[in-house]
mmCIF file of C-alpha atoms and ligand atoms in Angstrom:
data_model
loop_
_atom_site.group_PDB
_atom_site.id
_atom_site.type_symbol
_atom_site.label_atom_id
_atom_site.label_comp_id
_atom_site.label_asym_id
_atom_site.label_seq_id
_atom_site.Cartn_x
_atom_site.Cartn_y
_atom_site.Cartn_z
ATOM 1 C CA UNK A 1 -100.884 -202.738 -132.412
ATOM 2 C CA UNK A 2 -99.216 -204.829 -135.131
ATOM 3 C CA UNK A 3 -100.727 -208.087 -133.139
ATOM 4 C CA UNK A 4 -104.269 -206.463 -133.541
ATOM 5 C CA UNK A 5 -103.741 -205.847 -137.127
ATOM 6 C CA UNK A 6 -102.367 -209.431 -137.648
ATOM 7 C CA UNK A 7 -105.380 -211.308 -136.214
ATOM 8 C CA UNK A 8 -107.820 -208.730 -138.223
ATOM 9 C CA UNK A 9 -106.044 -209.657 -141.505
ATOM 10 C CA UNK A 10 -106.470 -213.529 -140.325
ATOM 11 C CA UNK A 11 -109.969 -213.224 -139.936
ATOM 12 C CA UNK A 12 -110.807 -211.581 -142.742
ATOM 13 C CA UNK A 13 -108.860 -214.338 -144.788
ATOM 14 C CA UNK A 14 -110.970 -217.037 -142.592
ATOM 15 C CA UNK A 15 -114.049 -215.305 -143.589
ATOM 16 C CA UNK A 16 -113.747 -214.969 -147.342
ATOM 17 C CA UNK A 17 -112.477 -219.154 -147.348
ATOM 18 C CA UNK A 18 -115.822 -220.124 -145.671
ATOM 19 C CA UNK A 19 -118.070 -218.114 -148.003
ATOM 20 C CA UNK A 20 -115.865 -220.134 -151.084
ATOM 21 C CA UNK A 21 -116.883 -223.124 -149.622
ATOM 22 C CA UNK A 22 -120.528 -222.941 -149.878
ATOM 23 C CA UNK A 23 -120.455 -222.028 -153.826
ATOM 24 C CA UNK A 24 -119.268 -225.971 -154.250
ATOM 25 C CA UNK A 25 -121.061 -228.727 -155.524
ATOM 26 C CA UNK A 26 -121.612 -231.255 -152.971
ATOM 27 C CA UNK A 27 -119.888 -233.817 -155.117
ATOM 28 C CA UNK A 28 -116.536 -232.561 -154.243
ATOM 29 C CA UNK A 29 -117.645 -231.311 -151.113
ATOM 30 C CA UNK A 30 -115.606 -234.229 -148.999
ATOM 31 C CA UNK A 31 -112.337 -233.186 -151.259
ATOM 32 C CA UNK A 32 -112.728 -230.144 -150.800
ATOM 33 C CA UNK A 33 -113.690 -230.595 -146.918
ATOM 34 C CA UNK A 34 -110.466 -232.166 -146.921
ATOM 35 C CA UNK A 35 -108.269 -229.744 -149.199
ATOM 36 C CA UNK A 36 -109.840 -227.175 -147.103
ATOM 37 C CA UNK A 37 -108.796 -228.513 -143.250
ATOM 38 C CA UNK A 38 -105.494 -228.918 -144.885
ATOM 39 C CA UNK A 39 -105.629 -225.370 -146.131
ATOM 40 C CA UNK A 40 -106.707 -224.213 -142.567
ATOM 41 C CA UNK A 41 -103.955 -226.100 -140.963
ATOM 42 C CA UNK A 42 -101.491 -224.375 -142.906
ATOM 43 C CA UNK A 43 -103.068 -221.187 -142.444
ATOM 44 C CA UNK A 44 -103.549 -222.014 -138.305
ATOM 45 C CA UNK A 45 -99.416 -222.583 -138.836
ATOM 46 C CA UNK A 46 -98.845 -219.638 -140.572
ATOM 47 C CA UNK A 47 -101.270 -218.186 -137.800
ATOM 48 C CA UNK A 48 -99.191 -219.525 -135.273
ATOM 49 C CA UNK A 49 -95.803 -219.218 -136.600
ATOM 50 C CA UNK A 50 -97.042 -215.369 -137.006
ATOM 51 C CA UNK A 51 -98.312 -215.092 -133.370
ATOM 52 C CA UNK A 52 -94.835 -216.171 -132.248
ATOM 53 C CA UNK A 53 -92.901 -213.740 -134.459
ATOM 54 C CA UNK A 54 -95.599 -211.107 -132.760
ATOM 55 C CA UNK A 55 -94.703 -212.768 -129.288
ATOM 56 C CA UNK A 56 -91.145 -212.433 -130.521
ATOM 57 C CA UNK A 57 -91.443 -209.172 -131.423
ATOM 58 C CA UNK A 58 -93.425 -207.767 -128.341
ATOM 59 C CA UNK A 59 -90.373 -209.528 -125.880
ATOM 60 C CA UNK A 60 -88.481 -207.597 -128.549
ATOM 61 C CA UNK A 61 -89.871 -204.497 -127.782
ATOM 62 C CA UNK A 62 -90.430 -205.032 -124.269
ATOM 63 C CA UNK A 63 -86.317 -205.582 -124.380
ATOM 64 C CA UNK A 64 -85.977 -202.851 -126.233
ATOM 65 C CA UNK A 65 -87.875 -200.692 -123.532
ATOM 66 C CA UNK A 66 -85.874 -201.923 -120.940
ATOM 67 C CA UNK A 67 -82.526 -201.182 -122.514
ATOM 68 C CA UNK A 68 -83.655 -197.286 -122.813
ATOM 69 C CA UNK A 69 -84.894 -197.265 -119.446
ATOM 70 C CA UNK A 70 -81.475 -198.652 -118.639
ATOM 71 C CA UNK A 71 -79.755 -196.452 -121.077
ATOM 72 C CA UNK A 72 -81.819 -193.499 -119.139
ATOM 73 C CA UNK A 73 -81.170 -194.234 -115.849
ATOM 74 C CA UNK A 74 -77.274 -195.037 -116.650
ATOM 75 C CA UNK A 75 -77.673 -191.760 -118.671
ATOM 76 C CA UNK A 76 -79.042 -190.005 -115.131
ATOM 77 C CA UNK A 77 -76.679 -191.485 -113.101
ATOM 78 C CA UNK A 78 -73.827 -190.131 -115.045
ATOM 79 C CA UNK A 79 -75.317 -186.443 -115.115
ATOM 80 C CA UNK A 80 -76.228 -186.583 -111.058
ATOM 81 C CA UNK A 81 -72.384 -188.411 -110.799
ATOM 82 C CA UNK A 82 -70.853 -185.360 -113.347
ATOM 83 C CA UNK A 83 -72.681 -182.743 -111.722
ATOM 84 C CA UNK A 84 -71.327 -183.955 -108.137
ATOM 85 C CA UNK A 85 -67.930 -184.400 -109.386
ATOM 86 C CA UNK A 86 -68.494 -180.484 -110.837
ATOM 87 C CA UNK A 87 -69.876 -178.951 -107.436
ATOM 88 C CA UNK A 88 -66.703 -180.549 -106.142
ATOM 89 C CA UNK A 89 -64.313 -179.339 -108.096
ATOM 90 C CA UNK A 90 -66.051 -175.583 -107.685
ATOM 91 C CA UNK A 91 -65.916 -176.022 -104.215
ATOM 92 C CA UNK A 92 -61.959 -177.138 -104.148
ATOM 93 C CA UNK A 93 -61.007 -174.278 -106.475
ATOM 94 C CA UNK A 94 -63.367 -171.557 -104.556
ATOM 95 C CA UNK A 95 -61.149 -172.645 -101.554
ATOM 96 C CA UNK A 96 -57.785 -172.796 -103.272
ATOM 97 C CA UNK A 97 -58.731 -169.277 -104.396
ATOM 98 C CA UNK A 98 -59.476 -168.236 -101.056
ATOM 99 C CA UNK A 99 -56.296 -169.879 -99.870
ATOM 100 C CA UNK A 100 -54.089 -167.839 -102.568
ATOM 101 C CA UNK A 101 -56.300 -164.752 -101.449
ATOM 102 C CA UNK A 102 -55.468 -164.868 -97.741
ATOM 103 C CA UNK A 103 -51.667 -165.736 -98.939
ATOM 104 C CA UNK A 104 -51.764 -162.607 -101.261
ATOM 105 C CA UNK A 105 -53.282 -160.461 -98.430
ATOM 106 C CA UNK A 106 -50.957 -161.382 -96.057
ATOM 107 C CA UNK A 107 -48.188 -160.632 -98.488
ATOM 108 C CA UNK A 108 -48.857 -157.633 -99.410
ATOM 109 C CA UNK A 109 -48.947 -156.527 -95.432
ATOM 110 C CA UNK A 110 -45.816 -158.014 -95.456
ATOM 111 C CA UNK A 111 -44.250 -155.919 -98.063
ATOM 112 C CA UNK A 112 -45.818 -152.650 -96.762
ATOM 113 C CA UNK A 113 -44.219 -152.917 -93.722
ATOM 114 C CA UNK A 114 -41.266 -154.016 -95.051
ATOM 115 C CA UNK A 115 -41.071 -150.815 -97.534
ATOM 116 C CA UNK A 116 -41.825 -149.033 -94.225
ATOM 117 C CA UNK A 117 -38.925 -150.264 -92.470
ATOM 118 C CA UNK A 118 -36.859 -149.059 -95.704
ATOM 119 C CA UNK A 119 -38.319 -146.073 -95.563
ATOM 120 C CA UNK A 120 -37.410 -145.752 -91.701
ATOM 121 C CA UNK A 121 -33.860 -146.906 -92.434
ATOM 122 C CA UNK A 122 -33.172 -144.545 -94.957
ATOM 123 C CA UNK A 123 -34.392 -141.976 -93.778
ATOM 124 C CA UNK A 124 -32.191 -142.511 -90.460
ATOM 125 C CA UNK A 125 -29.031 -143.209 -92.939
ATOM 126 C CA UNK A 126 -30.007 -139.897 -94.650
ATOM 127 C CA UNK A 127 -30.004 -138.408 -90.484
ATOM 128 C CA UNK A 128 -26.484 -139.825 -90.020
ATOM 129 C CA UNK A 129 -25.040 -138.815 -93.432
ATOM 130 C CA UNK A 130 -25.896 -134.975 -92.614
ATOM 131 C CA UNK A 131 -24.478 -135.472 -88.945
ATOM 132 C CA UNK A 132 -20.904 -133.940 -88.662
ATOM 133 C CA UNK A 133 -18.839 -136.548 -87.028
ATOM 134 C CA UNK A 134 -18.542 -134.015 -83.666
ATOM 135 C CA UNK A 135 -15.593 -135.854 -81.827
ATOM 136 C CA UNK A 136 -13.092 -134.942 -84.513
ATOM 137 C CA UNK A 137 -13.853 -130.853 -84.516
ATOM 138 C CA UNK A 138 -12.856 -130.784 -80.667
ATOM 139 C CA UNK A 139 -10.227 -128.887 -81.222
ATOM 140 C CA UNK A 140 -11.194 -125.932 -83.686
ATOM 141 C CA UNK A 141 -12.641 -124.098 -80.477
ATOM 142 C CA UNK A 142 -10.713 -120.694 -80.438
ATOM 143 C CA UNK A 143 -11.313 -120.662 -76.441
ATOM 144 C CA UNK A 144 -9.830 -118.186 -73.998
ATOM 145 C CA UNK A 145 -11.707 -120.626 -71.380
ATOM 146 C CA UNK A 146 -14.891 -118.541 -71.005
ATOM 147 C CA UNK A 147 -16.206 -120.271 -74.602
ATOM 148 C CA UNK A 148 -16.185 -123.903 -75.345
ATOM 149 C CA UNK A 149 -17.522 -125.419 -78.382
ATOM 150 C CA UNK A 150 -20.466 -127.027 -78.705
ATOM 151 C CA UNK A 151 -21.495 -128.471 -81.945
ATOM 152 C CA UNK A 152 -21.341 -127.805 -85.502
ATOM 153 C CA UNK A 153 -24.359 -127.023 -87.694
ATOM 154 C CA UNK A 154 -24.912 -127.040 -91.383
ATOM 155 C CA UNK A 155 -27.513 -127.208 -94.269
ATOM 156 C CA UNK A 156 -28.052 -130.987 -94.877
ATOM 157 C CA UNK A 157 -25.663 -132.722 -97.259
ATOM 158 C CA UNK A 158 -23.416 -130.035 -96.584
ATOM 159 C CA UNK A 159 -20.260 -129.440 -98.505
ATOM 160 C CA UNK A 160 -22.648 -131.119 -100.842
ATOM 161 C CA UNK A 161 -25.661 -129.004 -102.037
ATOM 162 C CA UNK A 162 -28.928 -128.978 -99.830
ATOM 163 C CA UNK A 163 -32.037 -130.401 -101.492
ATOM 164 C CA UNK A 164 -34.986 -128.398 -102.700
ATOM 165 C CA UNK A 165 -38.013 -127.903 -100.298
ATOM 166 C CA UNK A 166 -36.039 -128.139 -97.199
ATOM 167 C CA UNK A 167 -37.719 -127.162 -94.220
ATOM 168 C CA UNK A 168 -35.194 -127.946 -91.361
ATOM 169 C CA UNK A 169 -35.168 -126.836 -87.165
ATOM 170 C CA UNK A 170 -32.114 -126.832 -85.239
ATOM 171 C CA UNK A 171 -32.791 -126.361 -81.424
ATOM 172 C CA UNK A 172 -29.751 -125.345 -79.117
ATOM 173 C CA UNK A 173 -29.697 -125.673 -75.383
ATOM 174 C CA UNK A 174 -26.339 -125.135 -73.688
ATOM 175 C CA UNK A 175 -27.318 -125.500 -70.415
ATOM 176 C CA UNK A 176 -28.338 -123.838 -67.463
ATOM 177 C CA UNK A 177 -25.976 -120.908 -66.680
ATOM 178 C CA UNK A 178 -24.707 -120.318 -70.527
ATOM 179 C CA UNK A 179 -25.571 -118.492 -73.420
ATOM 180 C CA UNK A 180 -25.149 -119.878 -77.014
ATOM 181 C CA UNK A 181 -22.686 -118.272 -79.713
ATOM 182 C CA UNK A 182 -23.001 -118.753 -83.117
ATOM 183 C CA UNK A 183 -20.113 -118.325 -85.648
ATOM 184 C CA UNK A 184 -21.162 -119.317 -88.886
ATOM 185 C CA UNK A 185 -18.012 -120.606 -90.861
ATOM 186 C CA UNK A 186 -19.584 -120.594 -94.643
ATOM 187 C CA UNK A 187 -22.379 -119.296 -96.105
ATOM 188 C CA UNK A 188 -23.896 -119.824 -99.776
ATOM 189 C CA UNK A 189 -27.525 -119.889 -100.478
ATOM 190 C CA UNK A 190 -30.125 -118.458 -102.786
ATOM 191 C CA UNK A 191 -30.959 -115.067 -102.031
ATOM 192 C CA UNK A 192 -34.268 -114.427 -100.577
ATOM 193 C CA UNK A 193 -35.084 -117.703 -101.099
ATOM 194 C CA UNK A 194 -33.005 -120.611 -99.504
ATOM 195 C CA UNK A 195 -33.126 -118.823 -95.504
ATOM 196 C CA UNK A 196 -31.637 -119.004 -92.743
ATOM 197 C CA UNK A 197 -33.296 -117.487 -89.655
ATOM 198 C CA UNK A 198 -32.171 -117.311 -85.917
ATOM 199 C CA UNK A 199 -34.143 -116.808 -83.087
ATOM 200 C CA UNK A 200 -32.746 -115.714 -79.498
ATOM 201 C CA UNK A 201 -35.215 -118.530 -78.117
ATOM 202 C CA UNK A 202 -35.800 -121.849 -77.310
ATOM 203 C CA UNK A 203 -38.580 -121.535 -80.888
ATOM 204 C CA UNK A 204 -39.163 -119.474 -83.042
ATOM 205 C CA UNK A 205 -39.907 -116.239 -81.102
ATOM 206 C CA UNK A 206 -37.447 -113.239 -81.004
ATOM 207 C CA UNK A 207 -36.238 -113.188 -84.376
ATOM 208 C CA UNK A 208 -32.217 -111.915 -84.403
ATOM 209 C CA UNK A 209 -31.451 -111.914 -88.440
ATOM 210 C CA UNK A 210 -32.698 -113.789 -91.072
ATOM 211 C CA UNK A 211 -29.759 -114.408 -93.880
ATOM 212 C CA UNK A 212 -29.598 -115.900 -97.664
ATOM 213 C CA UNK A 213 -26.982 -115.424 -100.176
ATOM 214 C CA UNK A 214 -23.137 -114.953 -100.373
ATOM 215 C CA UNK A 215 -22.715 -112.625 -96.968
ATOM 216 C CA UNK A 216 -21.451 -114.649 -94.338
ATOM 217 C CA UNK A 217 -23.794 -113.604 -91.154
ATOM 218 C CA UNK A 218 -22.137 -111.788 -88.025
ATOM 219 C CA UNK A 219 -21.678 -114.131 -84.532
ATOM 220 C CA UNK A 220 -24.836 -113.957 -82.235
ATOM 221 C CA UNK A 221 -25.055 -114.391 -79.076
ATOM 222 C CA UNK A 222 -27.716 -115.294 -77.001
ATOM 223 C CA UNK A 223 -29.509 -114.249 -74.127
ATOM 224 C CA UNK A 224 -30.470 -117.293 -72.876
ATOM 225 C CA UNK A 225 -29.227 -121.039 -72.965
ATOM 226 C CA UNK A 226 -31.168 -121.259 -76.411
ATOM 227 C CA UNK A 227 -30.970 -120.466 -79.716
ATOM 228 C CA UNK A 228 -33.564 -122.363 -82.147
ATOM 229 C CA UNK A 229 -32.924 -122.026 -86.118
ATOM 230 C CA UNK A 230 -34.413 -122.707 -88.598
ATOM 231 C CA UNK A 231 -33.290 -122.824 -92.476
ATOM 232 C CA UNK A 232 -35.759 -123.277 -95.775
ATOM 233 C CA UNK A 233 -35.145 -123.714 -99.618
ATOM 234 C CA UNK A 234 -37.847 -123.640 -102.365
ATOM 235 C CA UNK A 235 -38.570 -126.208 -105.123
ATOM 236 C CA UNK A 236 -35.222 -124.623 -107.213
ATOM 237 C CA UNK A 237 -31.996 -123.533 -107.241
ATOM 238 C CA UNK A 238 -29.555 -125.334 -104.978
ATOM 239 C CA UNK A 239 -26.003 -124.282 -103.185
ATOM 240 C CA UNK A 240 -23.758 -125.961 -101.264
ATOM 241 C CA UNK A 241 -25.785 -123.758 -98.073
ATOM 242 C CA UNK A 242 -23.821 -123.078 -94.404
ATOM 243 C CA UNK A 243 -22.033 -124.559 -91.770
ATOM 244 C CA UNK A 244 -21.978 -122.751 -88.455
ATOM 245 C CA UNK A 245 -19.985 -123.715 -84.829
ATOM 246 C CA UNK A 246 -22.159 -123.172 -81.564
ATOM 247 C CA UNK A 247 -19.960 -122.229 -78.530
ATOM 248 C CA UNK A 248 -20.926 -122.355 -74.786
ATOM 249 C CA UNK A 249 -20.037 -119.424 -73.408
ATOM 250 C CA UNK A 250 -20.000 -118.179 -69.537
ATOM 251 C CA UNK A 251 -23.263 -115.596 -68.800
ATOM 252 C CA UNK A 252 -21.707 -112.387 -67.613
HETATM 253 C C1 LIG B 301 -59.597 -161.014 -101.548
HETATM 254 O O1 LIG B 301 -59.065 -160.191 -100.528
HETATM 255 C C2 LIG B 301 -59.412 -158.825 -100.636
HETATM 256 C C3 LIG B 301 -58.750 -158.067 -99.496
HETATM 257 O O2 LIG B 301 -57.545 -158.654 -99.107
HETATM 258 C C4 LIG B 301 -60.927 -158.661 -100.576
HETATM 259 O O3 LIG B 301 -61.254 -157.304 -100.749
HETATM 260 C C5 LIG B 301 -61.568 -159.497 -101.647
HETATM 261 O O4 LIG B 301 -62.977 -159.423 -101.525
HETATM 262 C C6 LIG B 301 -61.126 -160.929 -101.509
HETATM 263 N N1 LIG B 301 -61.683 -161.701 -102.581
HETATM 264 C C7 LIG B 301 -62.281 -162.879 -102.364
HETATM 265 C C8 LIG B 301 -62.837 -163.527 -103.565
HETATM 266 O O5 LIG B 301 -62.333 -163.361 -101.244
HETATM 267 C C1 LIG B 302 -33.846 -142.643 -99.745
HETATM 268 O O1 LIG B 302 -34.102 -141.264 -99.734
HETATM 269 C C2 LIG B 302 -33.622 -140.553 -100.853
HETATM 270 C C3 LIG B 302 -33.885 -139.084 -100.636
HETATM 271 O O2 LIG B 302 -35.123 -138.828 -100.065
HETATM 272 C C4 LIG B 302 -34.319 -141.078 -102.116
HETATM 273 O O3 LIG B 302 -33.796 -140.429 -103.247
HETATM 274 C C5 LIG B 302 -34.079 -142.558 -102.225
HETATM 275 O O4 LIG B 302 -34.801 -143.066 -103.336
HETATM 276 C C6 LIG B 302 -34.551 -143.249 -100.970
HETATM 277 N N1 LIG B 302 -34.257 -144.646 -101.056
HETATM 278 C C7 LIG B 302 -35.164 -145.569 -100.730
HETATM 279 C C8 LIG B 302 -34.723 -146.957 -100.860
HETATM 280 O O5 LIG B 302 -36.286 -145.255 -100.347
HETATM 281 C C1 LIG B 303 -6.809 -131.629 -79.176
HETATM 282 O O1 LIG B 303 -5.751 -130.794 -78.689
HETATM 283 C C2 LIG B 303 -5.050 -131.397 -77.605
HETATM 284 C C3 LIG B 303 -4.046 -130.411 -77.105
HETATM 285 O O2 LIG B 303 -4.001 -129.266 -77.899
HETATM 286 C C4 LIG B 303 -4.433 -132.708 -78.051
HETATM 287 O O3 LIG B 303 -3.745 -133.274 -76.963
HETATM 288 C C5 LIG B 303 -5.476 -133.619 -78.597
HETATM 289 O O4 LIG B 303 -4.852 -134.800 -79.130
HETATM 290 C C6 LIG B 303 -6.242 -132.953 -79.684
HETATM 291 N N1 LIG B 303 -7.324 -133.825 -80.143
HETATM 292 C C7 LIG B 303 -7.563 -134.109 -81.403
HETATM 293 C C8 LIG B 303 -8.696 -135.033 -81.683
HETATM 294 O O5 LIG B 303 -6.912 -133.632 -82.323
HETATM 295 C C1 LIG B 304 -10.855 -113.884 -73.414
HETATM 296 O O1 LIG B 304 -11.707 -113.137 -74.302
HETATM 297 C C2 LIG B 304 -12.211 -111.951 -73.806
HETATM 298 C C3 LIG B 304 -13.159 -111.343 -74.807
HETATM 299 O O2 LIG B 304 -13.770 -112.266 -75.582
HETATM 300 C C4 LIG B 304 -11.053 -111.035 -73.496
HETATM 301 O O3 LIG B 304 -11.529 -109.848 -72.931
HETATM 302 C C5 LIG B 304 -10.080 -111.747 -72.555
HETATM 303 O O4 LIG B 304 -8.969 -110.948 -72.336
HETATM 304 C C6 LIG B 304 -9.648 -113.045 -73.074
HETATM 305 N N1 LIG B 304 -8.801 -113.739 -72.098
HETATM 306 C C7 LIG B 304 -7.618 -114.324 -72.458
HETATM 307 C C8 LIG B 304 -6.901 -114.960 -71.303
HETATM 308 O O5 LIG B 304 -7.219 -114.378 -73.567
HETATM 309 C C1 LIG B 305 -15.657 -122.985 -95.558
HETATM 310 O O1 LIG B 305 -14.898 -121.921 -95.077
HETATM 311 C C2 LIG B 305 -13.549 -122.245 -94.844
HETATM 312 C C3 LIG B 305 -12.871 -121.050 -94.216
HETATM 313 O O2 LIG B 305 -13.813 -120.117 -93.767
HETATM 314 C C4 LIG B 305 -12.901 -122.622 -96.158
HETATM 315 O O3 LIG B 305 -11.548 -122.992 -95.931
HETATM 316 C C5 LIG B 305 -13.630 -123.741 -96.796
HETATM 317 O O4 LIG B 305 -13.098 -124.024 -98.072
HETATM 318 C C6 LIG B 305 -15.079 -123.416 -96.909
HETATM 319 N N1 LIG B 305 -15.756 -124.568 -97.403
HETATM 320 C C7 LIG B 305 -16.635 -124.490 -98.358
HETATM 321 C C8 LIG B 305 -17.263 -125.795 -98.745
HETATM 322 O O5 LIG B 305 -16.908 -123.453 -98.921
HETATM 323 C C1 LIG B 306 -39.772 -125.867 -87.498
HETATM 324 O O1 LIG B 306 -40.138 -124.663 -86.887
HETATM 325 C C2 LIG B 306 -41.295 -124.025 -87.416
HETATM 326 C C3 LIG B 306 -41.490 -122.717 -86.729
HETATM 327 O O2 LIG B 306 -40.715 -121.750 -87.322
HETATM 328 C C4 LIG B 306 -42.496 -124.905 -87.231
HETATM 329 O O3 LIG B 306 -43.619 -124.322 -87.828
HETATM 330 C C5 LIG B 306 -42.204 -126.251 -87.842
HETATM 331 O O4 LIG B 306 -43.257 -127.117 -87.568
HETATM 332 C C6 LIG B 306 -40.911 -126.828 -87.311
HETATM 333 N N1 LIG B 306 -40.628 -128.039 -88.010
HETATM 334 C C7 LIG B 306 -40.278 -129.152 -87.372
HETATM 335 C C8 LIG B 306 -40.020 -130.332 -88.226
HETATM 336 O O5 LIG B 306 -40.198 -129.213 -86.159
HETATM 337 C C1 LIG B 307 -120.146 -233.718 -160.207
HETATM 338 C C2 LIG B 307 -118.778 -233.120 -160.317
HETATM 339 O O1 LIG B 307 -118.594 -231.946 -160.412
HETATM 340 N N1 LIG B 307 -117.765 -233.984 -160.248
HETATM 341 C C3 LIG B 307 -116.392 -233.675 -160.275
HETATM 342 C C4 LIG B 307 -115.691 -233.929 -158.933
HETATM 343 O O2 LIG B 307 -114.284 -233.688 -159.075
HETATM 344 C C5 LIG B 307 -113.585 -234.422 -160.018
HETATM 345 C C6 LIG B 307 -112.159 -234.143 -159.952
HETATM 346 O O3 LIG B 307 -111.936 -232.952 -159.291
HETATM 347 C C7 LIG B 307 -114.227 -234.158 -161.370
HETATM 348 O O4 LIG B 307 -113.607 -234.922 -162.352
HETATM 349 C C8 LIG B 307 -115.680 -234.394 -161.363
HETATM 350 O O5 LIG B 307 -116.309 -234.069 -162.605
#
């Protein structure tokens, strides 16, 4: 474009000189010839000196292109290279998190089972704590040799006070060839509501008394080698409940 412009400016110079010329008297014509080659020659220079600025200028340009083409691609490169360097990063933390999942899951399976063994071991603790340490009643038995005690009963936690919402079996088998007596020892619960029932089975058929309160219950005896009781509390009041001794005594 500018080159275009220059040589149309040139000619147009060119054009107007040569018109000049022919206005002269052709007495001066040979000065003038001359003054007028030397005028052309600086003109052709300026011309030329023009051209190569132009020339200049266009390898200029051209340059110029070139460096934003470079700066483009470089420019490209360094998105495509960013980009890359962000897919990898995504795809490293997406398996980290993964990683810290699988950890977490496994954890957490961990722990529940863990609680669940707590659980298991209190809850045997809690089995023990009510368990009357047998060996050392041996001797309460008031025996004339056709009874021999058995075990001792009671109301868990007992001398302590039984929970709320009990709901607790006790099955007694003396053996093949006895019957089972009962001789409760202590008695304190809330009447009509913390009971005590015993059945003259192995469950809880043949109902022989149900107690609660202050009375201390008669001895029972069975008919069988079982007796199965059972004893329940509601969601208040609490006493320090029962403890009972089970003989084995001869049929007759
Ligand atoms: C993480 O693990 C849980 C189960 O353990 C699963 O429900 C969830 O979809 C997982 N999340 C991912 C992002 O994997
Ligand atoms: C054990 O059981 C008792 C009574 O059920 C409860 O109060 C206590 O919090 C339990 N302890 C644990 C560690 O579960
Ligand atoms: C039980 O009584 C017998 C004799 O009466 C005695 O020899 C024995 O040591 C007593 N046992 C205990 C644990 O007190
Ligand atoms: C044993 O007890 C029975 C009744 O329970 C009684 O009849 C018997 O006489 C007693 N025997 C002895 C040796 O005390
Ligand atoms: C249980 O009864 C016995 C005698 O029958 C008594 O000496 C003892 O103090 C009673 N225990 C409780 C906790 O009431
Ligand atoms: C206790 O016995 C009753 C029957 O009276 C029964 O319904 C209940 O399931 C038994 N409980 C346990 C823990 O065995
Ligand atoms: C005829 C004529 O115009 N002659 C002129 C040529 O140029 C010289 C100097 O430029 C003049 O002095 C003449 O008169």
């Amino acid at each position: 474009m500018q080159l275009v412009l220059v040589i149309f400016f040139v000619s147009c110079y060119c054009t107007k000189y040569v018109s000049g010329v022919t206005t002269q008297s052709s007495e001066n014509v040979t000065v003038k010839e001359k003054d007028t080659i030397e005028e052309v020659n600086v003109i052709k220079n300026n011309y030329h000196e023009l051209l190569k600025r132009v020339i200049n200028n266009e390898i200029e340009i051209v340059d110029l292109k070139n460096q934003k083409q470079y700066l483009k691609n470089d420019l490209e490169n360094t998105k495509r290279y960013m980009t890359c360097q962000m897919e990898d990063i995504k795809d490293f933390t997406e398996e980290k998190y993964n990683n810290l999942n699988e950890t977490k899951a496994a954890l957490m399976k961990t722990m529940i089972s863990f609680s669940q063994s707590l659980k298991l071991l209190n809850e045997t603790m809690q089995e023990l704590s009510y368990r009357q340490p047998e060996k050392c009643e041996e001797n309460k038995t008031e025996c004339n040799c056709t009874e021999s005690f058995h075990e001792t009963i009671a109301s868990p936690g007992y001398p302590l006070e039984y929970s709320n919402n009990l709901a607790k079996n006790w099955s007694i088998d003396v053996g093949s060839g006895y019957r089972v007596e009962l001789q409760f020892t202590n008695f304190t619960t809330e009447l009509k509501y913390d009971v005590v029932m015993v059945y003259d089975a192995v469950d809880a058929t043949d109902l022989m008394g149900s107690f609660s309160g202050d009375d201390l219950p008669p001895p029972m005896i069975s008919t069988g080698r079982y007796m199965f009781l059972t004893f329940t509390s509601d969601n208040n009041v609490q006493y320090t409940g029962f403890s009972a001794n089970v003989y084995k005594i001869t049929s007759t």
